[in-house]
mmCIF file of C-alpha atoms in Angstrom:
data_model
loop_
_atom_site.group_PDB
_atom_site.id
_atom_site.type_symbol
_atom_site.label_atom_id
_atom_site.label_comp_id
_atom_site.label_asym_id
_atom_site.label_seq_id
_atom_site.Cartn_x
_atom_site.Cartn_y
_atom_site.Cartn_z
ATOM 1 C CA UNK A 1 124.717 96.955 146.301
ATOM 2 C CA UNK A 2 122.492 94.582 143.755
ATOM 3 C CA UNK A 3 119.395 96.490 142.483
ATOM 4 C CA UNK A 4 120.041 99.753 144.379
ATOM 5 C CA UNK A 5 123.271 100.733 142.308
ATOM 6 C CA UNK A 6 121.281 102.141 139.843
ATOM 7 C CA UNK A 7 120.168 104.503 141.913
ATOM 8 C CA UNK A 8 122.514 105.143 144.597
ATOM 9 C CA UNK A 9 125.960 105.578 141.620
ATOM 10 C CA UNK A 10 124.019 108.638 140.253
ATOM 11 C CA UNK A 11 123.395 109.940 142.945
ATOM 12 C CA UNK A 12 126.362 109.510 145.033
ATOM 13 C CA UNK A 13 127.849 111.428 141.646
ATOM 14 C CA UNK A 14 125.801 114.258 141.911
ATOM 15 C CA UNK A 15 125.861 114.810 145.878
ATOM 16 C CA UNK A 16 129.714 114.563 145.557
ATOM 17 C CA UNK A 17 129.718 117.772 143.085
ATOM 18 C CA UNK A 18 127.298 119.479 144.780
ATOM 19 C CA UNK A 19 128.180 119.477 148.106
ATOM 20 C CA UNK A 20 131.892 119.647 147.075
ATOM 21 C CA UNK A 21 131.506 122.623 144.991
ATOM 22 C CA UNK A 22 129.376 124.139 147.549
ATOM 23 C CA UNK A 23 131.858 123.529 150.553
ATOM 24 C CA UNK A 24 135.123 124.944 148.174
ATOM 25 C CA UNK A 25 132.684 128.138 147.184
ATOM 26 C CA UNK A 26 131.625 128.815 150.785
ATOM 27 C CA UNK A 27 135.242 128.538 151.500
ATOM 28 C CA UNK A 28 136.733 130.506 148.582
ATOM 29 C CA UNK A 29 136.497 134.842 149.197
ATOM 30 C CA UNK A 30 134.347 136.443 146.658
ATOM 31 C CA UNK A 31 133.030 133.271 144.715
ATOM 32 C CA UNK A 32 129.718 133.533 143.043
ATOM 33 C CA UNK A 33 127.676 130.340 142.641
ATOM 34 C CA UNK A 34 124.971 132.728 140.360
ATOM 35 C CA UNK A 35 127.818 134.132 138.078
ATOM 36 C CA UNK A 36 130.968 131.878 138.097
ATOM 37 C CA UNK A 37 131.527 128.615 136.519
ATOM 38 C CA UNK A 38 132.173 125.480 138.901
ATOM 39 C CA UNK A 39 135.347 125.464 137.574
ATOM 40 C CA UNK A 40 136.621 128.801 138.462
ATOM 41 C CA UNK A 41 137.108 126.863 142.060
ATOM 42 C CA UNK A 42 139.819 124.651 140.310
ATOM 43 C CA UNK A 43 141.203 127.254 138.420
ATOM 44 C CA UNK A 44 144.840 128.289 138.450
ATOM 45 C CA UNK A 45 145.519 130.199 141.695
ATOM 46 C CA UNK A 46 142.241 129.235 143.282
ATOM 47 C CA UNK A 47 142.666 128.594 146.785
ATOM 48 C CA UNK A 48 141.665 125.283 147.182
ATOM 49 C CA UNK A 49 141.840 124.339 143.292
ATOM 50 C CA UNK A 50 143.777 120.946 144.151
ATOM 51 C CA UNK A 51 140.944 119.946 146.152
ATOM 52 C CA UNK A 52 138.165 121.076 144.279
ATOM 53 C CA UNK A 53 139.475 119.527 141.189
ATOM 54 C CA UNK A 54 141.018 115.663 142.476
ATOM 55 C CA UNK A 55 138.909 115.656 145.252
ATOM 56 C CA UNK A 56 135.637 116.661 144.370
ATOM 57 C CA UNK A 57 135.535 117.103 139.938
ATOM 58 C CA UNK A 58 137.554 113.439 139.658
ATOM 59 C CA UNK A 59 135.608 111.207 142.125
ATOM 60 C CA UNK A 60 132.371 112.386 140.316
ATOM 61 C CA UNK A 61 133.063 110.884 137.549
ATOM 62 C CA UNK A 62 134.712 108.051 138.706
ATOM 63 C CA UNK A 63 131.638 107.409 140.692
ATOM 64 C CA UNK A 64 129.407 108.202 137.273
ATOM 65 C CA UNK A 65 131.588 105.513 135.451
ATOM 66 C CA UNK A 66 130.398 103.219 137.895
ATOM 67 C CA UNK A 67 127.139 103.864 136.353
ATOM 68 C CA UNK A 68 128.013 103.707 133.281
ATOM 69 C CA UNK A 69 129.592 100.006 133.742
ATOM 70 C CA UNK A 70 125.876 98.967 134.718
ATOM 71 C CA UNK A 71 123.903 100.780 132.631
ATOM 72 C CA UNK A 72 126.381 98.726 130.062
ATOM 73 C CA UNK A 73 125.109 95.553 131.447
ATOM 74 C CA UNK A 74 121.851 96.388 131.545
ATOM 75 C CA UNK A 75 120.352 98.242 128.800
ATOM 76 C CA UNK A 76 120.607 95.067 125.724
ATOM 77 C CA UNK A 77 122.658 95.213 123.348
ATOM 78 C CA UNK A 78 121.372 97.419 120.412
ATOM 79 C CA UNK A 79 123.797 99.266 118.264
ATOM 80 C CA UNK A 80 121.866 102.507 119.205
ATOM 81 C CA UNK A 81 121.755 102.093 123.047
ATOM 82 C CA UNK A 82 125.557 101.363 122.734
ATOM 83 C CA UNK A 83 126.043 104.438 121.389
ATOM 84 C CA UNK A 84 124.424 106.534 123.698
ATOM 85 C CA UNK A 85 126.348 105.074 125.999
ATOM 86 C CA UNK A 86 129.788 105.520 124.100
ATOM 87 C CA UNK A 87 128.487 109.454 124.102
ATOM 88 C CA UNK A 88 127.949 109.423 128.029
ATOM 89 C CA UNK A 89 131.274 107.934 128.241
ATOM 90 C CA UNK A 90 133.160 110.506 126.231
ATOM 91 C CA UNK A 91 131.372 113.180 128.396
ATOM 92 C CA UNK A 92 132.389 111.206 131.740
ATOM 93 C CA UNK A 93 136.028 111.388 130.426
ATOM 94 C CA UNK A 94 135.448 115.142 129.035
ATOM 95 C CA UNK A 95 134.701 116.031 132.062
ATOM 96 C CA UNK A 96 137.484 114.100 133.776
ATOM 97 C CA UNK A 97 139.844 115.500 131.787
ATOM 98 C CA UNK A 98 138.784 119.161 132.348
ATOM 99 C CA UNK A 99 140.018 118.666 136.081
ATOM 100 C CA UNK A 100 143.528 117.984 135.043
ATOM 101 C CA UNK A 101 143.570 121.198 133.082
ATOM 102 C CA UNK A 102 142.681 123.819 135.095
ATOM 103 C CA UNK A 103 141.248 127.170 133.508
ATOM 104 C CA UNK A 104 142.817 129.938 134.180
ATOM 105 C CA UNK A 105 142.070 132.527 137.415
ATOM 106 C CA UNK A 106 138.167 133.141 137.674
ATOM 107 C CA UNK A 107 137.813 130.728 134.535
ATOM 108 C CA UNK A 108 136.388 133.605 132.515
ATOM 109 C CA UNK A 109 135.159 132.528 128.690
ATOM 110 C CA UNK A 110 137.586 133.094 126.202
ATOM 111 C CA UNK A 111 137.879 136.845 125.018
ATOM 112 C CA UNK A 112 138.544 139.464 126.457
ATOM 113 C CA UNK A 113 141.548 141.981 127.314
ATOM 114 C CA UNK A 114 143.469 139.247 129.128
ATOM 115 C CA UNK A 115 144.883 136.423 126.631
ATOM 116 C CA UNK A 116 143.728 133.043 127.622
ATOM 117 C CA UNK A 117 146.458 129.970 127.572
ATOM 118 C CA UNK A 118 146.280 127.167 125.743
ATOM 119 C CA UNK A 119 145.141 124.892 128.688
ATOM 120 C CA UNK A 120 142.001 127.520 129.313
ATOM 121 C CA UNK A 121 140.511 127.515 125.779
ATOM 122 C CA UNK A 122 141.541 123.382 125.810
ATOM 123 C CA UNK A 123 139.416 123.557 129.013
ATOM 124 C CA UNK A 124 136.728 125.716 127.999
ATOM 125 C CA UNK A 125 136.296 123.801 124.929
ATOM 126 C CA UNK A 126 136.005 120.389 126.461
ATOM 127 C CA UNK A 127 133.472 121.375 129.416
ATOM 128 C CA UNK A 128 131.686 123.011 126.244
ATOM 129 C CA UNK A 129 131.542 119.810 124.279
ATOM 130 C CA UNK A 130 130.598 117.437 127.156
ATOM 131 C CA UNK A 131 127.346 119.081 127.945
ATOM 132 C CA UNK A 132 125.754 118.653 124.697
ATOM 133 C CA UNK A 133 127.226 114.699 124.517
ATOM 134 C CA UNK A 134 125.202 113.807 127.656
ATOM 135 C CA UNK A 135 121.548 115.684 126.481
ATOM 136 C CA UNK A 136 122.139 113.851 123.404
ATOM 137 C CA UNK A 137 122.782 110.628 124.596
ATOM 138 C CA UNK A 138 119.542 110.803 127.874
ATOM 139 C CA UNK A 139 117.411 112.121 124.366
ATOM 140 C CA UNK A 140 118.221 108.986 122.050
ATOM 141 C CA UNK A 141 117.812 106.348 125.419
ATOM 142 C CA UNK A 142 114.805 107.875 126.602
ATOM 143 C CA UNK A 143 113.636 107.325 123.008
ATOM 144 C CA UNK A 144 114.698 103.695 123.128
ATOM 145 C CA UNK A 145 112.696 102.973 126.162
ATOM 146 C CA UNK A 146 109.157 101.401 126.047
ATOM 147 C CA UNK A 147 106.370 103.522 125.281
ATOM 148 C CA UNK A 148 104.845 103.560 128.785
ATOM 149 C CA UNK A 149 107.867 104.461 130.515
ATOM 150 C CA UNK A 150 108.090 108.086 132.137
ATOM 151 C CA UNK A 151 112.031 108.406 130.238
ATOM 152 C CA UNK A 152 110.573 107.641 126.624
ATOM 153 C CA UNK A 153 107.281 110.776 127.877
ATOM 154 C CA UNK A 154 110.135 112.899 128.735
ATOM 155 C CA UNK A 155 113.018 112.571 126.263
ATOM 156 C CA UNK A 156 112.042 115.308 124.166
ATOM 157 C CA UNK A 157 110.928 117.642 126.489
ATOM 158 C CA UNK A 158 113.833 117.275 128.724
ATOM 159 C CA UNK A 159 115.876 117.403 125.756
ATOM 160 C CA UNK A 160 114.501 121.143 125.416
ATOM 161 C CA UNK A 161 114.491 122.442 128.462
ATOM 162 C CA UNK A 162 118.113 120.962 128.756
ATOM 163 C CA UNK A 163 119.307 122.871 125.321
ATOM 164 C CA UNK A 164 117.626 125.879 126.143
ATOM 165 C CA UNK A 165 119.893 125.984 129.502
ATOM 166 C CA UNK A 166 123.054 125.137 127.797
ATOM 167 C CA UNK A 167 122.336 128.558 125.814
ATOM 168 C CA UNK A 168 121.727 130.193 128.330
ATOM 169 C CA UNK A 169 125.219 129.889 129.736
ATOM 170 C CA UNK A 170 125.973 131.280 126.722
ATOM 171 C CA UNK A 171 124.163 134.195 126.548
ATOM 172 C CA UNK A 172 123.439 135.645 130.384
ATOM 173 C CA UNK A 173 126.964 135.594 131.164
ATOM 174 C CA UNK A 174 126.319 137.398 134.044
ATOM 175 C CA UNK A 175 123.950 134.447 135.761
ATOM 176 C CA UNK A 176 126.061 131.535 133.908
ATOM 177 C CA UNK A 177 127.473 130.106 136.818
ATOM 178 C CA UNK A 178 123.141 128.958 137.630
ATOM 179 C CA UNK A 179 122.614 127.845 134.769
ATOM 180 C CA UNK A 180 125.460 125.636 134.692
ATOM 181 C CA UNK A 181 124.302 124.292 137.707
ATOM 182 C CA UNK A 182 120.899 124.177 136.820
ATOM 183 C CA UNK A 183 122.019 122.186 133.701
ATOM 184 C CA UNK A 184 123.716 120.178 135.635
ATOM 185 C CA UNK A 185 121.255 119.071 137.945
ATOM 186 C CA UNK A 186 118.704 118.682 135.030
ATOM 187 C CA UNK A 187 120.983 115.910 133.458
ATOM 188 C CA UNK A 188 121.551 114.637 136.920
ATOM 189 C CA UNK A 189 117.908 114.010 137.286
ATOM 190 C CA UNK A 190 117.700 111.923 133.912
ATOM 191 C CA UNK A 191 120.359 109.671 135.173
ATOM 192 C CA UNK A 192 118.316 109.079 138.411
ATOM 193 C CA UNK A 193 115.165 108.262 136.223
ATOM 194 C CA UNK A 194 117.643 106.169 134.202
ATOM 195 C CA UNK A 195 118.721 104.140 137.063
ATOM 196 C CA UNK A 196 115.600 103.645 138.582
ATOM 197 C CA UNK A 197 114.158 102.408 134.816
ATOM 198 C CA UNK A 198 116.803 99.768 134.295
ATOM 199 C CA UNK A 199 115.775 99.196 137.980
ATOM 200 C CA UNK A 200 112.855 98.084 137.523
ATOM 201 C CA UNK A 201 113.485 96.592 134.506
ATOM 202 C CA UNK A 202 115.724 94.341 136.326
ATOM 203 C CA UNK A 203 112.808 93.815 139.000
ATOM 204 C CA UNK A 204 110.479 92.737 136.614
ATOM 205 C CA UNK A 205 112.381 90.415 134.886
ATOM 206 C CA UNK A 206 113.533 88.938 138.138
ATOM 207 C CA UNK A 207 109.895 88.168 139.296
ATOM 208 C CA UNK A 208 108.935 86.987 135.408
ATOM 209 C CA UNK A 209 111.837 83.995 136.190
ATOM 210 C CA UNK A 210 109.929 82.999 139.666
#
């Protein structure tokens, strides 16, 4: 795939989950994309919760460890680089991990009259923490990046916009399932601009050795 990896990994990733969570919701009775999580589609007794979750939630982030193996090769070797990657890989595997266990029916937040199980609130927890990992991570290599480069102009503002829609999952309950999505299409969009830096990084140095 050479030079086009870097752009086509990321967004193979983030066509999978969206038009996997889109077929499973237009298939599912009563699912809200504005109000329900993503993961309410793999929850337990979801109709096509199998699917959603080994089919669609597990080759995402196979596909965004792909990524993650070139971004590894590409990026240099500074300690701080490294770990911003090590925090995109833990939210890669927190995110893996969430699809083996399941919330439970509707994936509601914990609380509530209903008692959640131990497997929801391990689930709710780790989809919590992942979020934060990645807008961390994009925010410290955008920062790294050379001053002329579009990543290192946005890193703090997409930093903000990305915080301020992780909070608001938190506190519109009622229109959290868009702003999950929103979120995640926000981070989604820094790994594309990722890709195509290192991209171009890779171009330049190419034609510097000609």
């Amino acid at each position: 795939m050479g030079l086009r990896a870097h752009i086509l990994l990321p967004f193979i990733s983030g066509m999978w989950l969206a038009i996997g969570v889109g077929i499973a919701g237009t298939l599912t009775p009563d699912y809200s994309h504005i109000s329900q999580f993503m993961s309410a589609l793999g929850s337990t007794g979801a109709p096509y919760a199998a699917w959603t979750n080994y089919a669609v939630f597990v080759p995402t982030e196979i596909w965004f460890l792909a990524f993650l193996v070139i971004l590894n090769r590409r990026l240099g070797a500074s300690r701080t680089r490294r770990f911003a990657l090590l925090l995109l890989l833990a939210y890669a595997i927190l995110l893996f991990l969430a699809a083996f266990l399941p919330c439970d029916a509707g994936c509601e937040s914990p609380g509530g009259d209903q008692a959640n199980t131990t497997v929801h609130m391990a689930h709710m927890i780790i989809a919590a923490s992942a979020y934060p990992l990645a807008l961390i991570a994009l925010l410290i290599l955008g920062l790294t990046t050379r001053s002329t480069s579009l990543l290192r102009r946005f890193a703090l503002p997409a930093a903000g916009v990305g915080f301020c829609l992780f909070f608001a999952i938190v506190l519109l309950p009622e229109a959290q399932g868009l702003f999950q999505r929103l979120l995640e299409g926000w981070i989604y969009l820094q790994f594309l601009l990722l890709g195509d830096y290192v991209a171009s990084k890779d171009t330049t140095a190419g034609e510097n050795r000609t």
